[in-house]
Short mmCIF file of C-alpha atoms and ligand atoms in Angstrom, two decimals:
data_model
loop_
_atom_site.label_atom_id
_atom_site.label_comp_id
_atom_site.label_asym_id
_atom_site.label_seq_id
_atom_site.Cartn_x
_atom_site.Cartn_y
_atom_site.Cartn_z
CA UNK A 306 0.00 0.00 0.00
CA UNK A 307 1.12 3.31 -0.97
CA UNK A 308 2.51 5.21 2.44
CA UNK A 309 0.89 8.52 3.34
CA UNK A 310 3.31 11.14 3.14
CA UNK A 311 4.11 13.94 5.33
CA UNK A 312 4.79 17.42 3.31
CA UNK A 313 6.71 20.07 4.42
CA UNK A 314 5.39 23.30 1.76
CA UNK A 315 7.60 26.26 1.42
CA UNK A 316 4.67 28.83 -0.48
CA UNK A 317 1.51 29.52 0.05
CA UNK A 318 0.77 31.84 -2.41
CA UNK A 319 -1.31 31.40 -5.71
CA UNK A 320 -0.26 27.36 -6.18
CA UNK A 321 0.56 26.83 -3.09
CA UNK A 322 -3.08 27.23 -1.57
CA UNK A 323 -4.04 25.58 -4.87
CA UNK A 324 -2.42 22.67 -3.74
CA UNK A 325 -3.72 22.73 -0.04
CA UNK A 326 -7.30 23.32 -1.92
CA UNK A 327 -6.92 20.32 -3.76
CA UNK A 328 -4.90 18.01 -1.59
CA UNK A 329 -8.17 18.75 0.77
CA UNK A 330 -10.79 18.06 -1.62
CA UNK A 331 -9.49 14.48 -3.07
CA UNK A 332 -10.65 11.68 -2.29
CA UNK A 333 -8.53 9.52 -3.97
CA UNK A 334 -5.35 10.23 -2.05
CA UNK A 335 -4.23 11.48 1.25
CA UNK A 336 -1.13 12.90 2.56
CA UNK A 337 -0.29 15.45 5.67
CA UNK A 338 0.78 18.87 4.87
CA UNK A 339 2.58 19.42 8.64
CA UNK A 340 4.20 22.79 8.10
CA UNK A 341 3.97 25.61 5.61
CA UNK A 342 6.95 27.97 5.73
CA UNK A 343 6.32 31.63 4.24
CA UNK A 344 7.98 34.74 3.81
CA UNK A 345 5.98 37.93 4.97
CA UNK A 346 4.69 37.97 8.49
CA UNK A 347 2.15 40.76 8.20
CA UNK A 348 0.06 38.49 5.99
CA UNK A 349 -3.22 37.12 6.80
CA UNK A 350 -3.25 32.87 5.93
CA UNK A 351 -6.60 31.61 5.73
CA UNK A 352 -4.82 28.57 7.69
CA UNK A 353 -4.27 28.15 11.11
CA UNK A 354 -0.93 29.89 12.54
CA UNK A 355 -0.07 26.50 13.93
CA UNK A 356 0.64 25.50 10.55
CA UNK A 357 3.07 28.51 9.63
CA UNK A 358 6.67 28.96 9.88
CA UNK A 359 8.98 32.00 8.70
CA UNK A 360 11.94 29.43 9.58
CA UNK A 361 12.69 27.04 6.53
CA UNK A 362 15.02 24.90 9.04
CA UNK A 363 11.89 24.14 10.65
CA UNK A 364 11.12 21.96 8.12
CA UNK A 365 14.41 20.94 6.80
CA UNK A 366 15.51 19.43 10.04
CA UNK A 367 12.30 18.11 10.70
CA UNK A 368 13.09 13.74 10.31
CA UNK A 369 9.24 13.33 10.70
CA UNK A 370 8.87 15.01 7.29
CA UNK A 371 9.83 12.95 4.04
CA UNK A 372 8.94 15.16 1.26
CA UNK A 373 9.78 18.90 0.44
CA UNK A 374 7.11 20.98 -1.83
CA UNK A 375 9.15 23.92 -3.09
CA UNK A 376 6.32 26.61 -4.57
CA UNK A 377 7.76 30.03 -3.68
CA UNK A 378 8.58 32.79 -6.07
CA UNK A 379 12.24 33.71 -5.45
CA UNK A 380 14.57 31.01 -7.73
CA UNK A 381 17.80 31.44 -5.93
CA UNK A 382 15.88 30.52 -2.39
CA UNK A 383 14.19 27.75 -3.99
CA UNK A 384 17.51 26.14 -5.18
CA UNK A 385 18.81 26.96 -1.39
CA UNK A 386 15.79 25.28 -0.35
CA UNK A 387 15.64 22.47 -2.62
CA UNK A 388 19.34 21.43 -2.69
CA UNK A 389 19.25 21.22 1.25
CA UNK A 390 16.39 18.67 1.08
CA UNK A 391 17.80 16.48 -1.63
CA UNK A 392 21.13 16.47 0.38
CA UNK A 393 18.90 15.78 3.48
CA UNK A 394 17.62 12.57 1.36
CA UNK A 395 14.49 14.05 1.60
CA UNK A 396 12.01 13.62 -2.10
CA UNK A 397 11.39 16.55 -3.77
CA UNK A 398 8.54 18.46 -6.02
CA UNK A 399 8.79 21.59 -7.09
CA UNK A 400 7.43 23.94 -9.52
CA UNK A 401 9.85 26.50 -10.40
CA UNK A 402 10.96 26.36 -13.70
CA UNK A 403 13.37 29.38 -13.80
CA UNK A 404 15.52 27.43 -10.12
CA UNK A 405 15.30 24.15 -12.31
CA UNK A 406 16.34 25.62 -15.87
CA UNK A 407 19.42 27.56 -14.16
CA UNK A 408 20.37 24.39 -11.91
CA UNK A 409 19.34 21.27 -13.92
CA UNK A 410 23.04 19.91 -14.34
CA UNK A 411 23.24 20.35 -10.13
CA UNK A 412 19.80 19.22 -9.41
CA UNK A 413 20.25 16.29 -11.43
CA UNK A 414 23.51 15.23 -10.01
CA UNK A 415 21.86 16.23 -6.50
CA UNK A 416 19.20 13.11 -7.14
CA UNK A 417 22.04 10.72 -8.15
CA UNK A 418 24.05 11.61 -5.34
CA UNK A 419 21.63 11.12 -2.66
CA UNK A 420 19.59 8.76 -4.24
CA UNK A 421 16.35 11.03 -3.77
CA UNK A 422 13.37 11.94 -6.29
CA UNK A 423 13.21 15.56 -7.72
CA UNK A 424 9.77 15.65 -9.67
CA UNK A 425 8.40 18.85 -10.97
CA UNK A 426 5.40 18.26 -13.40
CA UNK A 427 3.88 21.67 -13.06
CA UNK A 428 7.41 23.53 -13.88
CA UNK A 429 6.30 22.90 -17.35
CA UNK A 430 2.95 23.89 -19.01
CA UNK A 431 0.65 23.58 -16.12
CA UNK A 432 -1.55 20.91 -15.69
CA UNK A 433 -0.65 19.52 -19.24
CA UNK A 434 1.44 16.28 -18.15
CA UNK A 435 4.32 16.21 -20.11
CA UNK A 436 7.35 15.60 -18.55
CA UNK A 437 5.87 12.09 -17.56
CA UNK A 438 4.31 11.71 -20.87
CA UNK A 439 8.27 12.03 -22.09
CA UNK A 440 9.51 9.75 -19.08
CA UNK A 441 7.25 7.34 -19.52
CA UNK A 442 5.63 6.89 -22.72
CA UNK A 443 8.35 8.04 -25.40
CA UNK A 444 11.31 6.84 -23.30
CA UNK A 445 12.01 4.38 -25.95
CA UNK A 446 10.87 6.35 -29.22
CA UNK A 447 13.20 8.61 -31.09
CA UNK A 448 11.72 11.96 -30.81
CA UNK A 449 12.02 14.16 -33.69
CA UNK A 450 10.51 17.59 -32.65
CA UNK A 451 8.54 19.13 -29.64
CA UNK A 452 7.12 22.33 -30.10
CA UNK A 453 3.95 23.99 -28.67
CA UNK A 454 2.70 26.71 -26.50
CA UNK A 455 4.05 27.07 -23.58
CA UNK A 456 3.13 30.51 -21.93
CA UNK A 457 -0.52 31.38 -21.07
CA UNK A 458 0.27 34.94 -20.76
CA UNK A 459 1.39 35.69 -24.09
CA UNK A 460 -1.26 33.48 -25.56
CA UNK A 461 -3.63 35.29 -24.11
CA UNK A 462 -2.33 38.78 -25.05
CA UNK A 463 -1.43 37.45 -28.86
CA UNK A 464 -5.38 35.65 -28.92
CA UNK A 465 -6.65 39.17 -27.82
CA UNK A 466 -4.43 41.14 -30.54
CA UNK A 467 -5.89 38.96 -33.39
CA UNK A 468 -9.73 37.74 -32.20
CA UNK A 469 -10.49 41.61 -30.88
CA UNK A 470 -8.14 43.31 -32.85
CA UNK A 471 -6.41 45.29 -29.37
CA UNK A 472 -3.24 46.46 -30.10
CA UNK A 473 -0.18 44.83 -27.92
CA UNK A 474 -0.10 47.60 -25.07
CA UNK A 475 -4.23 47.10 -24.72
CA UNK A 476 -4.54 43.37 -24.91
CA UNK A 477 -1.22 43.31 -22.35
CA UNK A 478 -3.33 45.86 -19.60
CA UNK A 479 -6.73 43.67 -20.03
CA UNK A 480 -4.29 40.92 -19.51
CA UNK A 481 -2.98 42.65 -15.69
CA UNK A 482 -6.32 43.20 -15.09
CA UNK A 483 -7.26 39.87 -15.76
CA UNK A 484 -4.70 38.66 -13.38
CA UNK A 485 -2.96 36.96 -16.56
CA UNK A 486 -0.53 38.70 -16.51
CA UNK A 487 1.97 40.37 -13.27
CA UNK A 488 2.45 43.64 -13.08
CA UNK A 489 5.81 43.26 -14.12
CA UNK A 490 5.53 40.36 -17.06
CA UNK A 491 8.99 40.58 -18.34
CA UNK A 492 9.38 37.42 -17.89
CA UNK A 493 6.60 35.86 -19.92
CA UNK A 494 6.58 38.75 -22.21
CA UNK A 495 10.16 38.26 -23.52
CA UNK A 496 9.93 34.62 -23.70
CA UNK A 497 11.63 34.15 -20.81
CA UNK A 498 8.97 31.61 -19.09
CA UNK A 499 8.55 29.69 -22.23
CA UNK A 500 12.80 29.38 -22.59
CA UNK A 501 12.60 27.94 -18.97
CA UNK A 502 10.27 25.43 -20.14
CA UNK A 503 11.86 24.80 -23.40
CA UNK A 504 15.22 23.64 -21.26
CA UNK A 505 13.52 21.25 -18.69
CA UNK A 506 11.56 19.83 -21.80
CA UNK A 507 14.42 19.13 -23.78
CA UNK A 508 16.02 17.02 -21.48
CA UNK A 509 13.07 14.97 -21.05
CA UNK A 510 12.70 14.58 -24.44
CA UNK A 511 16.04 14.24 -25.83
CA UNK A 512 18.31 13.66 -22.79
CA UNK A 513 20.45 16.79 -22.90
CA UNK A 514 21.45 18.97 -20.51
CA UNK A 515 20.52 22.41 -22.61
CA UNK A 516 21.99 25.55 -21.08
CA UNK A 517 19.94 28.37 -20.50
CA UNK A 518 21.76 31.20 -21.79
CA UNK A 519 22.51 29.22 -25.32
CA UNK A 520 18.86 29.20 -26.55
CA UNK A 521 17.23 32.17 -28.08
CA UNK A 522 14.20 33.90 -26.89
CA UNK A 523 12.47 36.34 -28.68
CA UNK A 524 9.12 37.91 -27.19
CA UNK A 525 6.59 39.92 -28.46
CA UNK A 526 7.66 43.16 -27.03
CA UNK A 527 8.12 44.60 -30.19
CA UNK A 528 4.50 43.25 -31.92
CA UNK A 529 3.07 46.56 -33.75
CA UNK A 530 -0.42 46.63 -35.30
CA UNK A 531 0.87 46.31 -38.68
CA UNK A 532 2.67 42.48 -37.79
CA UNK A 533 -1.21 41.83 -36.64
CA UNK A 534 -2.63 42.98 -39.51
CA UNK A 535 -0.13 41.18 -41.44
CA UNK A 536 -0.90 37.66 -39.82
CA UNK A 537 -4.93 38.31 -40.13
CA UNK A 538 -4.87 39.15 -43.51
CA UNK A 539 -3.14 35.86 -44.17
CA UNK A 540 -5.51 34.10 -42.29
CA UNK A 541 -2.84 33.06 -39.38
CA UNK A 542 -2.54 33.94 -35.90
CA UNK A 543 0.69 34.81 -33.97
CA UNK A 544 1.44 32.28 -31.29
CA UNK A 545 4.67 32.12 -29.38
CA UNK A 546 6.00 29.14 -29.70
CA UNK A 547 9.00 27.34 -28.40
CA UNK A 548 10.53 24.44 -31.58
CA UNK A 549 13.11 22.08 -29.94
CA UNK A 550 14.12 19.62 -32.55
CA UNK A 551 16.29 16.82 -33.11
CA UNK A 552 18.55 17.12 -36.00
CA UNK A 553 21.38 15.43 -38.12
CA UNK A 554 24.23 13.80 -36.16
CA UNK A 555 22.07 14.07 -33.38
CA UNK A 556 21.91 17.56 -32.49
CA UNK A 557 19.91 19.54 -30.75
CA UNK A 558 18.47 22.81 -31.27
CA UNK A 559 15.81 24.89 -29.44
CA UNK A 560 14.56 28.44 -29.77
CA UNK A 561 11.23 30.36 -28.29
CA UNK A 562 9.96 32.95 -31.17
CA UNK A 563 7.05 34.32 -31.93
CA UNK A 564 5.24 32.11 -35.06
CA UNK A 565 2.37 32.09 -37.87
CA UNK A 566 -0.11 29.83 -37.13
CA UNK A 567 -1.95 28.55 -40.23
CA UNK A 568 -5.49 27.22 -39.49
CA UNK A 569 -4.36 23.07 -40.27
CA UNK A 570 -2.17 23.78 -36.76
CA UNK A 571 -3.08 22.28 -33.93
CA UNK A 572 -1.92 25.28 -32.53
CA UNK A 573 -4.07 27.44 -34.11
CA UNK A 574 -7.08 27.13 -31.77
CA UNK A 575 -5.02 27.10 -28.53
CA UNK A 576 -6.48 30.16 -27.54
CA UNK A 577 -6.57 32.73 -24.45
CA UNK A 578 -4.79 31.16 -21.28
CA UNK A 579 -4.59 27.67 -22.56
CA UNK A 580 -0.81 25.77 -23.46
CA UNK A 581 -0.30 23.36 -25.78
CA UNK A 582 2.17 20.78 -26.91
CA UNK A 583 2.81 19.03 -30.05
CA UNK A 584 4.97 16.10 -29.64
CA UNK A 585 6.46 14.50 -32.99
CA UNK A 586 7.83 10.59 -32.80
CA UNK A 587 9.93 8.92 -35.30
CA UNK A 588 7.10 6.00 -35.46
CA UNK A 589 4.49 7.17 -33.21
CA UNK A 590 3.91 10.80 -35.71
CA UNK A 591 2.08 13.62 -33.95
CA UNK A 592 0.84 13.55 -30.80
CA UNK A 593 -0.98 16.60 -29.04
CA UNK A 594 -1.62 17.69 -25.47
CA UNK A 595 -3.98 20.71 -24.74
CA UNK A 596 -4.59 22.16 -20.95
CA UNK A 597 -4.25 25.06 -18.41
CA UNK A 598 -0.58 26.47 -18.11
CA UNK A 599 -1.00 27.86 -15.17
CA UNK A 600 -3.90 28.67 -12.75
CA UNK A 601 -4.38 28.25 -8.79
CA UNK A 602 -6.02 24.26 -9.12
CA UNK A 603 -4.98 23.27 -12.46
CA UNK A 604 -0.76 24.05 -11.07
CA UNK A 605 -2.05 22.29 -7.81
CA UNK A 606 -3.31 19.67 -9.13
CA UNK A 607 -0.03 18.78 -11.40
CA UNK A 608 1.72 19.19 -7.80
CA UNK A 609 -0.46 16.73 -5.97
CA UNK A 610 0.08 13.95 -9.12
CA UNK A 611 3.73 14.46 -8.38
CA UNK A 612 3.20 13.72 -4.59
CA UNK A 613 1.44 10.63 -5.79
CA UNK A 614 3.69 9.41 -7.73
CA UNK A 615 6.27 10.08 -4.86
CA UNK A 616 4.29 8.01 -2.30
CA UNK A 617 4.40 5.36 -4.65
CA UNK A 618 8.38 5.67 -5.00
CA UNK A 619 8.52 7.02 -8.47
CA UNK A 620 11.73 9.01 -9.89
CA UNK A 621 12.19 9.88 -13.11
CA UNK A 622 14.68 8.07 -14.81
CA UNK A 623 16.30 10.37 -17.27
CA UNK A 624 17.07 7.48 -19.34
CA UNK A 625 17.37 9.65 -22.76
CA UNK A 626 20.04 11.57 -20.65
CA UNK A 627 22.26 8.40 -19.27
CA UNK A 628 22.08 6.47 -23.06
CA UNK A 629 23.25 10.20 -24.18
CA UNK A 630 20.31 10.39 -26.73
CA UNK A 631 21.37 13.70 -28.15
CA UNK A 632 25.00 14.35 -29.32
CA UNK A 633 25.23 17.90 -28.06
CA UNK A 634 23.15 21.79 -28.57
CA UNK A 635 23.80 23.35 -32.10
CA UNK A 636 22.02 27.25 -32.55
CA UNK A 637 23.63 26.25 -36.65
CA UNK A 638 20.32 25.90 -38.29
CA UNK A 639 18.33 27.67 -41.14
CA UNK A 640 14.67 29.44 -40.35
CA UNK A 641 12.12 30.92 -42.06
CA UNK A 642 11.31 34.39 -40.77
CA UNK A 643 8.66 37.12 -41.32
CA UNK A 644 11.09 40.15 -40.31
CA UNK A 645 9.52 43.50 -39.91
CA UNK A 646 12.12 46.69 -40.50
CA UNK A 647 12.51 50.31 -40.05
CA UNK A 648 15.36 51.16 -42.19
CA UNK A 649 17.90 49.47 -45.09
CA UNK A 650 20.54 49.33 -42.42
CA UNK A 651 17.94 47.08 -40.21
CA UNK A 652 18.79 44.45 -43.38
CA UNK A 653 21.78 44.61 -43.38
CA UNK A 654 22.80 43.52 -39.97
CA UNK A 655 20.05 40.37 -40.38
CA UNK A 656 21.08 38.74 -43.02
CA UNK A 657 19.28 36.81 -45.28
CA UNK A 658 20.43 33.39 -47.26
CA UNK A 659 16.95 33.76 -49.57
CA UNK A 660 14.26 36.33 -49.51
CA UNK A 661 10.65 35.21 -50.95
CA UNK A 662 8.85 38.08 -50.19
CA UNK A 663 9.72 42.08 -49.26
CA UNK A 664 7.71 44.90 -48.97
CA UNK A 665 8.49 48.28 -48.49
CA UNK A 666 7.24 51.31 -47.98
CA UNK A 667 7.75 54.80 -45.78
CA UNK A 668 5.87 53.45 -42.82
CA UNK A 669 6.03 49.49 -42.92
CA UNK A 670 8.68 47.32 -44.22
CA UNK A 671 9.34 43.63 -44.53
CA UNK A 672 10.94 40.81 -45.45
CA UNK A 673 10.13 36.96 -45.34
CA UNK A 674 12.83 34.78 -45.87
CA UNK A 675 15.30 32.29 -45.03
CA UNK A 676 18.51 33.11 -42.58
CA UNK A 677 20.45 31.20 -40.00
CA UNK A 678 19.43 31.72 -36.08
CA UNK A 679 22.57 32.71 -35.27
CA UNK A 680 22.60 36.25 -36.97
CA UNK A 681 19.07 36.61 -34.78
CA UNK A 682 21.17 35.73 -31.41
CA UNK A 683 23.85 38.12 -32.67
CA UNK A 684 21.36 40.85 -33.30
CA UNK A 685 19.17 40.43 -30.51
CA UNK A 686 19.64 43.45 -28.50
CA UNK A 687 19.28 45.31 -32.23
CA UNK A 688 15.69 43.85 -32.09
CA UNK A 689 14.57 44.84 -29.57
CA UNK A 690 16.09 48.52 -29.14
CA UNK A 691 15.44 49.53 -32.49
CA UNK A 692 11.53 47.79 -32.02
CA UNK A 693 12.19 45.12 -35.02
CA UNK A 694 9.71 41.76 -34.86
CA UNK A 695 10.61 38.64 -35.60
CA UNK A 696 8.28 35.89 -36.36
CA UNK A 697 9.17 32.61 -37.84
CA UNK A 698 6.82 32.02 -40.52
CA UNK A 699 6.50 27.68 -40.08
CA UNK A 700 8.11 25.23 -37.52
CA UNK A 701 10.76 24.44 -40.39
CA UNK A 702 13.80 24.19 -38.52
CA UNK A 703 16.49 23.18 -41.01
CA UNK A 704 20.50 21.79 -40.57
CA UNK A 705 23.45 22.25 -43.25
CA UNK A 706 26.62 21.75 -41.98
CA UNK A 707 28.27 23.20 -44.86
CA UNK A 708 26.09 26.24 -45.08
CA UNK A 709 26.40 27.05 -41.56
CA UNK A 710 30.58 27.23 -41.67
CA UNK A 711 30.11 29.40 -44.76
CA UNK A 712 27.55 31.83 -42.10
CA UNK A 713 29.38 31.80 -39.47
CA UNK A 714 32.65 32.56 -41.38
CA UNK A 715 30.85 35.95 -42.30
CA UNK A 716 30.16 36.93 -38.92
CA UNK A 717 33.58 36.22 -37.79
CA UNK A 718 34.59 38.41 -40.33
CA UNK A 719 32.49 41.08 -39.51
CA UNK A 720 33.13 41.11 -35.79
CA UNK A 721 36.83 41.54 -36.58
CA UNK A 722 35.97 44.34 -39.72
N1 LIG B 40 0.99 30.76 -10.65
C1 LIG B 40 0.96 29.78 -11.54
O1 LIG B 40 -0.05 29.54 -12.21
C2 LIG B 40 2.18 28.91 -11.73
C3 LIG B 40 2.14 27.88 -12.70
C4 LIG B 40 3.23 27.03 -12.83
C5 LIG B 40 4.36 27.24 -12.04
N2 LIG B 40 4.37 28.26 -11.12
C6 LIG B 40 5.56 28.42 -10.29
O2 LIG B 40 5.19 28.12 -8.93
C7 LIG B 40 5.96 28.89 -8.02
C8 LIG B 40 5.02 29.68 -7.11
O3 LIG B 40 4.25 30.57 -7.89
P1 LIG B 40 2.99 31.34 -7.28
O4 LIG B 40 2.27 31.91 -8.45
O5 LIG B 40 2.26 30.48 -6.33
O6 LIG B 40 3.71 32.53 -6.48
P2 LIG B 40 3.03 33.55 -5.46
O7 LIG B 40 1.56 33.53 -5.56
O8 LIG B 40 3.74 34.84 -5.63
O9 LIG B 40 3.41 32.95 -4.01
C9 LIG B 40 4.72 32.85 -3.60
C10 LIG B 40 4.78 32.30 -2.20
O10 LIG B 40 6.14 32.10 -1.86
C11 LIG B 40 6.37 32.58 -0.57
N3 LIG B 40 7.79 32.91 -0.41
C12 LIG B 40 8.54 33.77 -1.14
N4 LIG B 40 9.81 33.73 -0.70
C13 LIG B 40 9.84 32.84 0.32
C14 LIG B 40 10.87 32.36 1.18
N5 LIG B 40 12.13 32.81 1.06
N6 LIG B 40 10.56 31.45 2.11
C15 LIG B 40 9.28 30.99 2.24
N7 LIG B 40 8.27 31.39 1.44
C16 LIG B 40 8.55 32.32 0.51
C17 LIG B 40 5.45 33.78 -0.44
O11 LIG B 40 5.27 34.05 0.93
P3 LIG B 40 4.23 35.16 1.43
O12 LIG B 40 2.89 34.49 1.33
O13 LIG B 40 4.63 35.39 2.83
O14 LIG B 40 4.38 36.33 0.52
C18 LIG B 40 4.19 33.24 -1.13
O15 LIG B 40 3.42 32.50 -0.23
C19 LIG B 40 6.87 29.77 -8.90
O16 LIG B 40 8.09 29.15 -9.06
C20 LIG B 40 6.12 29.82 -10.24
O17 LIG B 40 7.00 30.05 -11.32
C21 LIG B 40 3.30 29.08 -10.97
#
């Protein structure tokens, strides 16, 4: 019989009492929450003050307690918090992408160490369960792509620019109000979230270890009514979207951009708060998972299956990391972009291998066309200062070894011109 488990829960803020909520009202499973450690004293808990502590070594140096809920909002604390319980060999869930994208090479060596379960479900797109889904049920298959939605925020603020035609600032105030979006959203905004996501994904998916820094994330700071108008006269709608792909040789690659959504996408309706995930399979073809990102219950509720799975002794296994799936990260690939200029100088700096379409005029300029990534990392402070947008224009994410040298041998000689 599966043993009841006693939690210690450092949060109790929007998932936190979505957890307590919904650990409370199951009937299926049971398990103790004995202490909740929090951060501001002047707050009101709608528990009782028996349960609170401002003293996290209450609960790490409590031996009654056998598993650690991490659902705070500071990243550096959590990785305090969560590397003292794993070294405690106490099990772990947690769901804090940004602490696990920053530490995954740690955290994972952390588990093998001490022998001790780090699970952390609702780190990546909510309630939708794919990490296990990529654990368990692709372990064996050869994954090709996985791409999706995987930011509520910005899919609500990019459904609202299209369906009620509000322009970025508009749809991103209705989103505050909403409570969709924080008051500062930098973070989702600039495809920061989704990135975080994109890393912890990867290495379910294709065993590596991706880091942080090395993928790309463009937002949709920089979306201007024109780019909408753009998209809805073609019939698509602007999604951002996060492609991680497996390429030749093995590679990797993984970047979060905004993207044209053509209505055959499963994307496509994905709308408002929802996440979505399309996972591609050598054998298996397209699979797709639909569900809340984020949300009080719907996070909770990914937390409690993770507790679950806990009391019945479950660790992920990581086995696409230890058979060293992937060879290793490449940003050397080929994509098809929808680039949006101001002036001829704007060109260029982003260079293009093809163009297939360019339009120009004194107050709206484009181009679509094929370049390589890397002159969009290179240029990515450009893009945003100067109010560019970027939008790939498919999920085509393409590798040639012997274009690439030739692409990167033009920006090494232009960073030395
Ligand atoms: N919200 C979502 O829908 C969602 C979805 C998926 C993942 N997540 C992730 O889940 C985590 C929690 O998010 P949230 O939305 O629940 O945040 P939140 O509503 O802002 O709550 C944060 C909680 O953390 C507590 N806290 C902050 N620093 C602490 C510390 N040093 N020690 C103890 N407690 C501390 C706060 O204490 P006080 O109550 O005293 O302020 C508060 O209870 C984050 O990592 C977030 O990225 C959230």
């Amino acid at each position: 019989m599966a043993k009841k488990l006693k939690i210690g829960l450092f949060g109790f803020g929007c998932v936190g009492q979505g957890l307590y909520y919904v650990l409370n009202n199951s009937t299926g499973f049971k398990a103790d929450i004995v202490k909740i450690a929090v951060k501001n004293r002047d707050k009101k808990r709608s528990v009782t003050a028996d349960l609170i502590t401002y003293d996290k070594w209450e609960i790490l140096n409590n031996p009654e307690i056998d598993v650690i809920v991490e659902l705070i909002d500071d990243a550096d604390e959590a990785f305090n918090i969560v590397s003292e319980a794993l070294k405690r060999g106490k099990h772990v869930v947690t769901a804090n992408k940004k602490m696990l994208a920053i530490h995954l090479e740690e955290l994972y060596a952390l588990q093998q160490k001490h022998n001790v379960s780090l699970l952390y479900e609702a780190s990546a797109c909510g309630s939708i369960p794919i990490i296990r889904s990529l654990e368990e049920y692709f372990d064996n298959e050869e994954l090709e792509k996985v791409s999706g939605i995987f930011n509520g925020t910005t899919n609500y603020i990019l459904t609202k620019t299209i369906s009620e035609k509000l322009s970025y600032d508009n749809a991103l105030k209705q989103a505050q109000e909403k409570g969709f979006a924080e008051t500062d959203p930098t973070n989702d905004v600039e495809g920061f979230d989704a990135k975080f996501k994109t890393v912890i994904i990867a290495l379910h998916a294709f065993g590596l270890i991706i880091k942080q820094e090395d993928v790309l994330n463009l937002g949709i700071t920089t979306l201007h009514d024109n780019d909408i108008k753009y998209a809805s006269e073609k019939g698509y709608k602007i999604k951002l979207t996060p492609i991680i792909q497996c390429l030749a040789d093995n590679k990797v690659s993984a970047l979060v951009s905004p993207r044209f959504i053509k209505e055959s996408s499963q994307l496509y309706n994905v709308d408002n708060e929802f996440n979505g995930v399309i996972v591609e399979g050598k054998f298996s073809g397209e699979q797709f998972l639909q569900g809340r990102g984020a949300g009080s219950y719907p996070t909770g509720a990914a937390v409690l299956s993770d507790i679950s799975a806990l009391s019945h002794g479950y660790k992920y296994e990581y086995k696409k990391h230890v058979q060293k799936h992937a060879s290793d990260f490449t940003n050397n690939v080929f994509l098809n972009v929808y680039f949006r200029y101001n002036t001829t100088d704007d060109l260029k700096k982003i260079k293009f291998t093809e163009i297939k379409e360019q339009y120009t005029s004194k107050e709206y300029s484009y181009v679509v066309g094929k370049l390589n990534l890397q002159y969009l990392i290179d240029n990515k402070d450009f893009i945003l200062k100067n109010k560019l947008f970027v939008s790939l224009v498919d999920d085509v994410v393409s590798y040639d070894a012997t274009n690439f040298i030739k692409a990167t041998e033009k920006i090494a000689v232009e960073a030395t011109a």
